PDB file of C-alpha atoms in Angstrom:
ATOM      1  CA  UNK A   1      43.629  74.092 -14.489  1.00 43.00           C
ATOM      2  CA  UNK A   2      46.781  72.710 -15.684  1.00 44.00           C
ATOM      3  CA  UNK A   3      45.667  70.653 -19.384  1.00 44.00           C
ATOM      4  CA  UNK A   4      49.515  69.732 -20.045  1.00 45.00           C
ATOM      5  CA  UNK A   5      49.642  65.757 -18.841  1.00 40.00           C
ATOM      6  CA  UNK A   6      53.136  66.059 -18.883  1.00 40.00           C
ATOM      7  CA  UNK A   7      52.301  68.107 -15.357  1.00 44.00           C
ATOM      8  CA  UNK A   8      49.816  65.924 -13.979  1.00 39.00           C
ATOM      9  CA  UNK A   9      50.062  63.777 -10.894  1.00 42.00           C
ATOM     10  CA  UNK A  10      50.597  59.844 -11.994  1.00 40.00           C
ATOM     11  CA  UNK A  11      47.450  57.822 -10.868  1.00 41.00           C
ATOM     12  CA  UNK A  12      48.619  55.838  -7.904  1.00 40.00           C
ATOM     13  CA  UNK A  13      47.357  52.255  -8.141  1.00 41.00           C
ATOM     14  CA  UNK A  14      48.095  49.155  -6.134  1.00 42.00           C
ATOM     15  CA  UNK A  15      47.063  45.484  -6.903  1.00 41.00           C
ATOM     16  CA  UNK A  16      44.299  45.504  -4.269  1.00 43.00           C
ATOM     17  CA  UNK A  17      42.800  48.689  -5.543  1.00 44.00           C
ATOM     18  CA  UNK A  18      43.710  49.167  -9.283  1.00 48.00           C
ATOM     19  CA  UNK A  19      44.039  52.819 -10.705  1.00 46.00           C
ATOM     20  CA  UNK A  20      43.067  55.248  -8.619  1.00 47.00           C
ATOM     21  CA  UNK A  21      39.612  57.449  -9.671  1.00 42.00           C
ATOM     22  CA  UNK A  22      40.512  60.826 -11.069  1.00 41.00           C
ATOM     23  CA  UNK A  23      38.892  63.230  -7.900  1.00 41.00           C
ATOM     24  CA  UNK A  24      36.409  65.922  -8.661  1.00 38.00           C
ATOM     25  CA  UNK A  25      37.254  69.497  -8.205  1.00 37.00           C
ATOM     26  CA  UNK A  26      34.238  71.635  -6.321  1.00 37.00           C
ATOM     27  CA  UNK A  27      33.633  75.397  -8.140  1.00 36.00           C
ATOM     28  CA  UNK A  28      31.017  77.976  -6.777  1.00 36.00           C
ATOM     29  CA  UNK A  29      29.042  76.032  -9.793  1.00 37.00           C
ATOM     30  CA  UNK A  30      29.303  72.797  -8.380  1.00 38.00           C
ATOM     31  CA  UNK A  31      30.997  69.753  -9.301  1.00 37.00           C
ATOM     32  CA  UNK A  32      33.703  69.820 -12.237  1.00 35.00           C
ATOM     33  CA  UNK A  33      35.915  67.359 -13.876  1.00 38.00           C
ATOM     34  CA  UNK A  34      35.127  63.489 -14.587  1.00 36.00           C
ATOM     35  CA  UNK A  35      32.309  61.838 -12.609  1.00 39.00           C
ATOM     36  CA  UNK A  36      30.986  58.554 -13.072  1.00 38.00           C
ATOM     37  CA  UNK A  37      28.560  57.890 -15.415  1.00 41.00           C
ATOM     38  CA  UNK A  38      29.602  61.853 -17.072  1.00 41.00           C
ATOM     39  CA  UNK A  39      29.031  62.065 -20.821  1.00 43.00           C
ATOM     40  CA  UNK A  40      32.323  62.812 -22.329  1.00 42.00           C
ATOM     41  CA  UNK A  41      33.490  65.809 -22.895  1.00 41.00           C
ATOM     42  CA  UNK A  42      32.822  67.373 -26.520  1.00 44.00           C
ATOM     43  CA  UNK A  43      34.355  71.063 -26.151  1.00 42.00           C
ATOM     44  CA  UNK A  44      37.885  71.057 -27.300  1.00 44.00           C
ATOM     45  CA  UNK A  45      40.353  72.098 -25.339  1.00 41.00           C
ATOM     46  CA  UNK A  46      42.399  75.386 -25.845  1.00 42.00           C
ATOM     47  CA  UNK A  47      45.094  74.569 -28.217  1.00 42.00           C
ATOM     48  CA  UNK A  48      48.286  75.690 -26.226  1.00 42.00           C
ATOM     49  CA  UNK A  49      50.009  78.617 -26.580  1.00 40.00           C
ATOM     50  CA  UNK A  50      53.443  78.511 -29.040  1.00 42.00           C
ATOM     51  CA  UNK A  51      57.278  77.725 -27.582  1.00 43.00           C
ATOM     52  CA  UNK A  52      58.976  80.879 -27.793  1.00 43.00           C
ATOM     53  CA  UNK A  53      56.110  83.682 -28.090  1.00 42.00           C
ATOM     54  CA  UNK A  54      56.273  86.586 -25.808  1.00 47.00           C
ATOM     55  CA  UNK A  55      52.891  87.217 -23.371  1.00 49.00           C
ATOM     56  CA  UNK A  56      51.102  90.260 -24.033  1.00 48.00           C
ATOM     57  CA  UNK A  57      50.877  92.516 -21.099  1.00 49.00           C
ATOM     58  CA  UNK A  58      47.265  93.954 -20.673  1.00 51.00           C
ATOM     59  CA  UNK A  59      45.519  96.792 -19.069  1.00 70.00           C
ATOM     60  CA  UNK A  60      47.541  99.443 -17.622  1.00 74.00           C
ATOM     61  CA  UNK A  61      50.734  97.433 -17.462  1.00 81.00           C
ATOM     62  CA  UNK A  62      50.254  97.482 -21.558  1.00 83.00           C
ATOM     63  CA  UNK A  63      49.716 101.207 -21.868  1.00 82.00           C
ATOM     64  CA  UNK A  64      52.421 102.113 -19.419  1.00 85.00           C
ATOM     65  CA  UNK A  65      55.261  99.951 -21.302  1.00 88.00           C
ATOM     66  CA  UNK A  66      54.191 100.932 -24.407  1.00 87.00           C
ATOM     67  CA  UNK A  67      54.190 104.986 -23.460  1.00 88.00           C
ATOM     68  CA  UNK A  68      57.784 104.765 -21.516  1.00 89.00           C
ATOM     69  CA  UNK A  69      59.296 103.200 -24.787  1.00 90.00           C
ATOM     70  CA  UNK A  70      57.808 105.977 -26.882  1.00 88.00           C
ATOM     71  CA  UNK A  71      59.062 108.662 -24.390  1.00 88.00           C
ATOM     72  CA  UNK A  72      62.153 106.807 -24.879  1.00 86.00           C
ATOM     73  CA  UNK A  73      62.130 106.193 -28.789  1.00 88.00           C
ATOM     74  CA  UNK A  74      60.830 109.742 -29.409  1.00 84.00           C
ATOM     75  CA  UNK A  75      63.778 110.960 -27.366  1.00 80.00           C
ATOM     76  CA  UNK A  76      66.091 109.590 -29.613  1.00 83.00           C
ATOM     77  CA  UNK A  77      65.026 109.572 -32.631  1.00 82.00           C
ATOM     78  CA  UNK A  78      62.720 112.472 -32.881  1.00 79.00           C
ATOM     79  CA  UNK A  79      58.951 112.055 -33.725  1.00 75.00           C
ATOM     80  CA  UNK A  80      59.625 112.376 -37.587  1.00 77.00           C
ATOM     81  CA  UNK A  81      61.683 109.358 -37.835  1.00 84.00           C
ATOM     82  CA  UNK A  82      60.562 107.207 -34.697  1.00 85.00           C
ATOM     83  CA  UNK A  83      58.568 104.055 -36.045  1.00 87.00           C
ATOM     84  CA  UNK A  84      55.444 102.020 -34.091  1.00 87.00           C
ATOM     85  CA  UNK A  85      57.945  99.477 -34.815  1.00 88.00           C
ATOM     86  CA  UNK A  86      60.633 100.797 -32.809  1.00 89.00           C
ATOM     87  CA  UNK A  87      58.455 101.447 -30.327  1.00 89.00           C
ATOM     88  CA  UNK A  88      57.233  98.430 -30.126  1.00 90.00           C
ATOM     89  CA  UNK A  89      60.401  96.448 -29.739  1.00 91.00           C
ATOM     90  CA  UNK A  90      61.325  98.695 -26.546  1.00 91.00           C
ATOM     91  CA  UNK A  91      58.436  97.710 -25.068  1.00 89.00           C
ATOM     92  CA  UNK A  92      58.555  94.171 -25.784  1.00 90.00           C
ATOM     93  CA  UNK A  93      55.259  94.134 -27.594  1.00 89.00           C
ATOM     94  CA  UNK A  94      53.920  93.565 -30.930  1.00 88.00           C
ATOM     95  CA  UNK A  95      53.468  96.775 -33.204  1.00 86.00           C
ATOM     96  CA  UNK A  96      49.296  95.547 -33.506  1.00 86.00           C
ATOM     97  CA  UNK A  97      49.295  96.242 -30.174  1.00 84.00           C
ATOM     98  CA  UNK A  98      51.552  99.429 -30.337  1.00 84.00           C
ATOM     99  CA  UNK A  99      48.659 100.752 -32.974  1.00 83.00           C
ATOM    100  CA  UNK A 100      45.849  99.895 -30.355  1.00 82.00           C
ATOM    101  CA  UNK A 101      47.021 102.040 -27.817  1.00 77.00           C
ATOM    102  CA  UNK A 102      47.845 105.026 -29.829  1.00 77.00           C
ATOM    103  CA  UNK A 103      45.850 104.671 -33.061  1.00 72.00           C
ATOM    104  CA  UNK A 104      47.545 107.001 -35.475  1.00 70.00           C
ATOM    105  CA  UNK A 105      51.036 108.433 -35.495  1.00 70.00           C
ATOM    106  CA  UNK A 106      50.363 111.891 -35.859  1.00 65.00           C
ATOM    107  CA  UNK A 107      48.502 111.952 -32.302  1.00 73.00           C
ATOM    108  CA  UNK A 108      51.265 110.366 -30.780  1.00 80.00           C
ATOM    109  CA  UNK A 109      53.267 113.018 -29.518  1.00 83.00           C
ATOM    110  CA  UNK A 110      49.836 114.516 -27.587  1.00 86.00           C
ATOM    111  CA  UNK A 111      48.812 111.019 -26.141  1.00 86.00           C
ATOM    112  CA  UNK A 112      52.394 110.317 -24.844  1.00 89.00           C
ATOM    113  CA  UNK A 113      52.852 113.689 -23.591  1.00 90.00           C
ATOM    114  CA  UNK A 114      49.331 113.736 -21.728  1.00 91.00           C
ATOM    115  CA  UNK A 115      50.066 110.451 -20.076  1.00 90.00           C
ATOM    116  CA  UNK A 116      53.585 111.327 -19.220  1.00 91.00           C
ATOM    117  CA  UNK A 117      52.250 114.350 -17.191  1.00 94.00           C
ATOM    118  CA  UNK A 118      49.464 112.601 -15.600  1.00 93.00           C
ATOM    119  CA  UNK A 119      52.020 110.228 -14.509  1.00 92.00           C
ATOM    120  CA  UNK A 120      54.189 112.301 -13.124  1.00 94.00           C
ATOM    121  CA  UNK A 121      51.738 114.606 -11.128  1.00 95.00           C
ATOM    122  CA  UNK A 122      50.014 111.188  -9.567  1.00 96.00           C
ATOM    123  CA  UNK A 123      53.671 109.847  -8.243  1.00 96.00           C
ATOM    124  CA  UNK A 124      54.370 113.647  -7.250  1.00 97.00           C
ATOM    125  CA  UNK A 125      50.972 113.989  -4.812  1.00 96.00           C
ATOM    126  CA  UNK A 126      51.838 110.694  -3.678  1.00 97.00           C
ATOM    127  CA  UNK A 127      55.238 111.890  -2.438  1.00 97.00           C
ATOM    128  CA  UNK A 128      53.960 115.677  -1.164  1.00 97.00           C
ATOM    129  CA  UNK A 129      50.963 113.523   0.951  1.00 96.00           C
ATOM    130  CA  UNK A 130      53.909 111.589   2.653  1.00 96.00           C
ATOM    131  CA  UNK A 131      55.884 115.173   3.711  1.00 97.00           C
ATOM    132  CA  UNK A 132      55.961 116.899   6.753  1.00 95.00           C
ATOM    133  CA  UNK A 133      55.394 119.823   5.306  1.00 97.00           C
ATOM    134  CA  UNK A 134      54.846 122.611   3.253  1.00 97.00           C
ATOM    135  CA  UNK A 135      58.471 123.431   3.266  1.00 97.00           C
ATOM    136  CA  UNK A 136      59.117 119.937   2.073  1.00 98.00           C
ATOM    137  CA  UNK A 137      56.090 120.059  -0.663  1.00 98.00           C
ATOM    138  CA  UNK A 138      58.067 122.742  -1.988  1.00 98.00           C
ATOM    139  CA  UNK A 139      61.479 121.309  -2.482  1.00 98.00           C
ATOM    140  CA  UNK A 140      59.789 118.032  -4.002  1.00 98.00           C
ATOM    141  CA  UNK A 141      57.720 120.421  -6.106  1.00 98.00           C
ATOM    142  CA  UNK A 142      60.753 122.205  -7.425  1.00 98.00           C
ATOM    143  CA  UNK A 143      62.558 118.612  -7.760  1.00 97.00           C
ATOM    144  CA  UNK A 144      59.324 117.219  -9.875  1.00 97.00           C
ATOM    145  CA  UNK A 145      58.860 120.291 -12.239  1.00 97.00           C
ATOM    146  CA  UNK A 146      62.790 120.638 -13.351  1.00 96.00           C
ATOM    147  CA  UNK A 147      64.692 117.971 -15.528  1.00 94.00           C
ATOM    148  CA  UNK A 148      66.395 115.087 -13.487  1.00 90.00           C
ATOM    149  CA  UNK A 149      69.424 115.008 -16.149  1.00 90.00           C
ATOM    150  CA  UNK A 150      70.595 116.942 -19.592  1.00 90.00           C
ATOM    151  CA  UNK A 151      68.432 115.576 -22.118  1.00 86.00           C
ATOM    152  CA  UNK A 152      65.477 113.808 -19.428  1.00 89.00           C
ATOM    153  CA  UNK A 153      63.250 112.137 -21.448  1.00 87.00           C
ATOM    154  CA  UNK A 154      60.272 113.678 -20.212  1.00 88.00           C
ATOM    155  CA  UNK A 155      61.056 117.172 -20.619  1.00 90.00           C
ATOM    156  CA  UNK A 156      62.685 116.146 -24.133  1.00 87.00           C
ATOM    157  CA  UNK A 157      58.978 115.429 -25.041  1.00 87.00           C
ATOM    158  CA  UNK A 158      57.844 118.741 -24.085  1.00 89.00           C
ATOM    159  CA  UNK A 159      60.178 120.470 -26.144  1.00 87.00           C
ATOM    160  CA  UNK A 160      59.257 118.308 -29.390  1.00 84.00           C
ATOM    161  CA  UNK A 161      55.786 118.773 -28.691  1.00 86.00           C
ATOM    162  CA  UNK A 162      55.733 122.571 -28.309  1.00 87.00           C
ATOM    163  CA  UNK A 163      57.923 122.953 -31.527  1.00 84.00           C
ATOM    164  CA  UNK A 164      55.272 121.679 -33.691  1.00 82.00           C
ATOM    165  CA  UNK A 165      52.180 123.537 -34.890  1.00 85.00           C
ATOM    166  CA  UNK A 166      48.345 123.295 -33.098  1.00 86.00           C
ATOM    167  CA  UNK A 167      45.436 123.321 -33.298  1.00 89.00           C
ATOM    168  CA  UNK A 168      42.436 125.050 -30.915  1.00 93.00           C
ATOM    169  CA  UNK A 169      41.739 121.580 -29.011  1.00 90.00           C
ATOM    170  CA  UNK A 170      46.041 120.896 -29.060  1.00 90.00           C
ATOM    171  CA  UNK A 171      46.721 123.712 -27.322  1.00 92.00           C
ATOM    172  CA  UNK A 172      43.818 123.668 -25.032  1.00 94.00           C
ATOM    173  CA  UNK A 173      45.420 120.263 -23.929  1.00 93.00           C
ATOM    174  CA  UNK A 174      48.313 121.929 -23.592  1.00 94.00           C
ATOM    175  CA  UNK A 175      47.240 124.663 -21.310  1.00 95.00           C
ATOM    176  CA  UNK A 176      45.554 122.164 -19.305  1.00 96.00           C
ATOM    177  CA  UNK A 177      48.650 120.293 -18.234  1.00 95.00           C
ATOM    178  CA  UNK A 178      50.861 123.333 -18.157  1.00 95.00           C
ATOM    179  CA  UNK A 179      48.171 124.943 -15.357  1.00 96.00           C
ATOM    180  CA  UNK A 180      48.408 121.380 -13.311  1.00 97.00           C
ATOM    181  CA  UNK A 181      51.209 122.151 -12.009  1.00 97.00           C
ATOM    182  CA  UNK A 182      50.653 126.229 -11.341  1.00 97.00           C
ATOM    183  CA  UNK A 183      47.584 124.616  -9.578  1.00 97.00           C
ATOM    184  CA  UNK A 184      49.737 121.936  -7.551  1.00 97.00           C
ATOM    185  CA  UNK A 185      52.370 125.131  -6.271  1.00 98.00           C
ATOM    186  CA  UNK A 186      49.349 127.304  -5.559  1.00 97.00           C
ATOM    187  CA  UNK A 187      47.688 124.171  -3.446  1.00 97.00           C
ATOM    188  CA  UNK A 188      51.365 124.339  -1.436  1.00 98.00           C
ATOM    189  CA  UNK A 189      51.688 127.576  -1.031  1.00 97.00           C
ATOM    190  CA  UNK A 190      48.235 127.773   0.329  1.00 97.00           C
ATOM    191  CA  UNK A 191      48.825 125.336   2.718  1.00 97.00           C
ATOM    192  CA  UNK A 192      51.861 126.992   3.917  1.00 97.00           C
ATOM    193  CA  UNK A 193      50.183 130.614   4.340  1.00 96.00           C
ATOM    194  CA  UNK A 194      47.544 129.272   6.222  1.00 96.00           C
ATOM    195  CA  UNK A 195      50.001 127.720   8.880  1.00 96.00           C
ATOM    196  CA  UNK A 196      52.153 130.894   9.343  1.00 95.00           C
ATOM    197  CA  UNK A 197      55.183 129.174   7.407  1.00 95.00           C
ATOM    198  CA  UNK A 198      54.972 131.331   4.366  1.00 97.00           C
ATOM    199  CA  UNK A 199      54.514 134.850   3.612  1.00 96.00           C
ATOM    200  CA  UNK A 200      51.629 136.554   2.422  1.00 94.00           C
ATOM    201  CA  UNK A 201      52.531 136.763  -0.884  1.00 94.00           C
ATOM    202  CA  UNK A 202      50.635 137.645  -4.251  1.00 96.00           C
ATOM    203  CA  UNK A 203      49.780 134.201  -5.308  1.00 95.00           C
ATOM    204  CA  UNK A 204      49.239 134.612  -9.117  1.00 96.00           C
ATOM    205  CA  UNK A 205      52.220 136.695  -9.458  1.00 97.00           C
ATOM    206  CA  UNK A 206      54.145 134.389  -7.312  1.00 97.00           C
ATOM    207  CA  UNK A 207      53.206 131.442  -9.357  1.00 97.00           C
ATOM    208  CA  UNK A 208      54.147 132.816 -12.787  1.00 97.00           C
ATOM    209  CA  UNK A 209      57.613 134.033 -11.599  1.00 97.00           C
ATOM    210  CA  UNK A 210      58.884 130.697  -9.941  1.00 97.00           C
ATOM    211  CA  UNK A 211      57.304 128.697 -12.978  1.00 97.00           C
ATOM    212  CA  UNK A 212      59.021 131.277 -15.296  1.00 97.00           C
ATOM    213  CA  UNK A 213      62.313 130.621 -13.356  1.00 97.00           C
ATOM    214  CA  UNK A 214      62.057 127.020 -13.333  1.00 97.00           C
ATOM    215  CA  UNK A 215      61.629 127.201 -16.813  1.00 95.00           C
ATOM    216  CA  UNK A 216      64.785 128.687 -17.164  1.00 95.00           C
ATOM    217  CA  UNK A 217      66.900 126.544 -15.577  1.00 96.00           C
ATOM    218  CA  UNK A 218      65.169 123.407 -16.879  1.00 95.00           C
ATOM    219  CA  UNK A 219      66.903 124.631 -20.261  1.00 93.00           C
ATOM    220  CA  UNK A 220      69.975 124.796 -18.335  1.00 93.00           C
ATOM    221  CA  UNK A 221      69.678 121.393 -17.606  1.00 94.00           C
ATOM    222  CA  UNK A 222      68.634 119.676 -20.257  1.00 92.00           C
ATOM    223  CA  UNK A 223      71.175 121.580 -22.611  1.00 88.00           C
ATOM    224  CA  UNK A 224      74.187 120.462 -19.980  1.00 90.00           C
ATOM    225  CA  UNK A 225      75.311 124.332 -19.304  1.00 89.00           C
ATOM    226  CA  UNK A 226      78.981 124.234 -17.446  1.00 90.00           C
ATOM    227  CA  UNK A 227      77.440 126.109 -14.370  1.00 89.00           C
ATOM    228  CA  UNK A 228      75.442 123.703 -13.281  1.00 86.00           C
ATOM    229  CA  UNK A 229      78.179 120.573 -13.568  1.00 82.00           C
ATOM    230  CA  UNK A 230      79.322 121.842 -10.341  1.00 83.00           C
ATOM    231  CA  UNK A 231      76.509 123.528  -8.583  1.00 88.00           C
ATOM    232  CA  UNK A 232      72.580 122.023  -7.993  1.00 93.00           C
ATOM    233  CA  UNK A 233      69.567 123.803 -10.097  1.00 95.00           C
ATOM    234  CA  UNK A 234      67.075 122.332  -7.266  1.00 96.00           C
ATOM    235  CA  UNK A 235      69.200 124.206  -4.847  1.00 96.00           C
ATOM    236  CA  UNK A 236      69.382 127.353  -6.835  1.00 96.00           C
ATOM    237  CA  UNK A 237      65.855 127.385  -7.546  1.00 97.00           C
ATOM    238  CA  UNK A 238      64.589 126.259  -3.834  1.00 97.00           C
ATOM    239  CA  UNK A 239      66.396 128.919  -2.214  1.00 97.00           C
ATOM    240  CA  UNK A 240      65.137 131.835  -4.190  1.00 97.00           C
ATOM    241  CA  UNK A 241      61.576 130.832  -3.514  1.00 97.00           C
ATOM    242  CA  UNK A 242      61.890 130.040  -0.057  1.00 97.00           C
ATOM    243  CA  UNK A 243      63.570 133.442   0.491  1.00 96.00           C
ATOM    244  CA  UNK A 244      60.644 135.209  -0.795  1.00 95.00           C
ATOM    245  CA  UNK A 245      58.251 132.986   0.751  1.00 97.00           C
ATOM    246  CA  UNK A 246      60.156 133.473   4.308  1.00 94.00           C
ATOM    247  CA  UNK A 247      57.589 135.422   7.238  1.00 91.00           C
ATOM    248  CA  UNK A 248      58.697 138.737   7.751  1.00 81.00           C
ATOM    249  CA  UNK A 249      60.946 138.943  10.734  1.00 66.00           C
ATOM    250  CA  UNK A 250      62.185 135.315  10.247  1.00 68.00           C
ATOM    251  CA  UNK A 251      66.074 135.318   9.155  1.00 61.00           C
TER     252      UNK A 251
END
């Protein structure tokens, strides 16, 4: 209901009739608004909100701005000297609200990281349940897990995060999110066994050698190494798996 009346409708009146009765508005309540005979109305109204200040986003919109400007911020500035503050003004937020999604600095790193991972493993089933196939899970797998650019935000974070020290519970976490995606290639490669399209290969040792090369050449990447200026990692890296994963007999 719009409480401004600088936005209401004018009451139309003519000679004959005089003002015209404000109408009543129905609600799954019943009746509301002025009614004849009504005893006036002693709740205040909500004072309106100040010129000039910024909404507050809520819910998941909140968390997600505020974690993509501390990806960014820590990025940049490294987690020693990054401030709620500065995070904060990235996301367009006030630093109250920074503190109420990640409590104290010293966790922030961890809560960032966990929800930057989560993130990115939702939007990268998403994309393998559109594909035709396994061959295609594979190549979007490969284009998830490595760095889209020298110095990717994302993968930035990892490498701050697994220079500092842990505890039992940190690196537990750690673990965790690091066997996501060994769990996400085994699901494809399963999937691709069981319809003839890829061979019979030793799963766990498969698994630790692609993640071990990917690994690889996401340092490549994010460290801007000449050969790859001219030359694609995801290319690199998608052919040497699908050349061990080709049927025998296939060329």
């Amino acid at each position: 209901m719009d409480l401004d009346p600088r936005n209401r409708d004018e009451a139309m009146s003519t000679p004959e009739t005089g003002p015209e009765r404000p109408k009543r508005l129905l609600s799954p309540e019943g009746p509301i608004g002025p009614a004849t005979g009504a005893e006036p109305r002693t709740t205040p109204l909500p004072a309106p909100a100040p010129a000039g200040r910024k909404r507050q986003p809520s819910g998941d919109e909140a968390r997600g701005r505020a974690m993509r400007a501390a990806i960014s911020a820590i990025a940049e500035k490294g987690v020693a000297a990054v401030r709620m503050s500065d995070i904060a003004a990235r996301a367009g937020m006030s630093t109250g609200h920074i503190l109420y999604h990640f409590g104290k600095k010293d966790r922030l790193l961890l809560e960032v990281l966990a929800w930057s991972e989560a993130d990115l493993g939702t939007r990268f089933q998403q994309a393998a349940e559109e594909a035709a196939s396994p061959a295609e899970k594979l190549a979007l797998f490969v284009r998830f897990y490595l760095p889209r650019h020298p110095g990717d935000e994302r993968y930035a974070l990892w490498t701050q995060v697994l220079a500092q020290r842990h505890d039992d519970a940190d690196r537990q976490l750690l673990t965790a999110l690091s066997e996501a995606w060994e769990e996400r290639l085994e699901s494809v490669l399963l999937e691709g066994r069981a319809l003839g399209q890829f061979a019979d290969v030793d799963l766990s040792a498969f698994v630790i050698r692609a993640v071990a090369m990917l690994n690889g050449l996401s340092g490549d990447v994010m460290f801007g190494r000449p050969r790859w200026q001219h030359a694609s990692a995801h290319t690199f890296a998608l052919t040497a798996l699908e050349r061990e994963l080709r049927p025998t007999g296939q060329a």
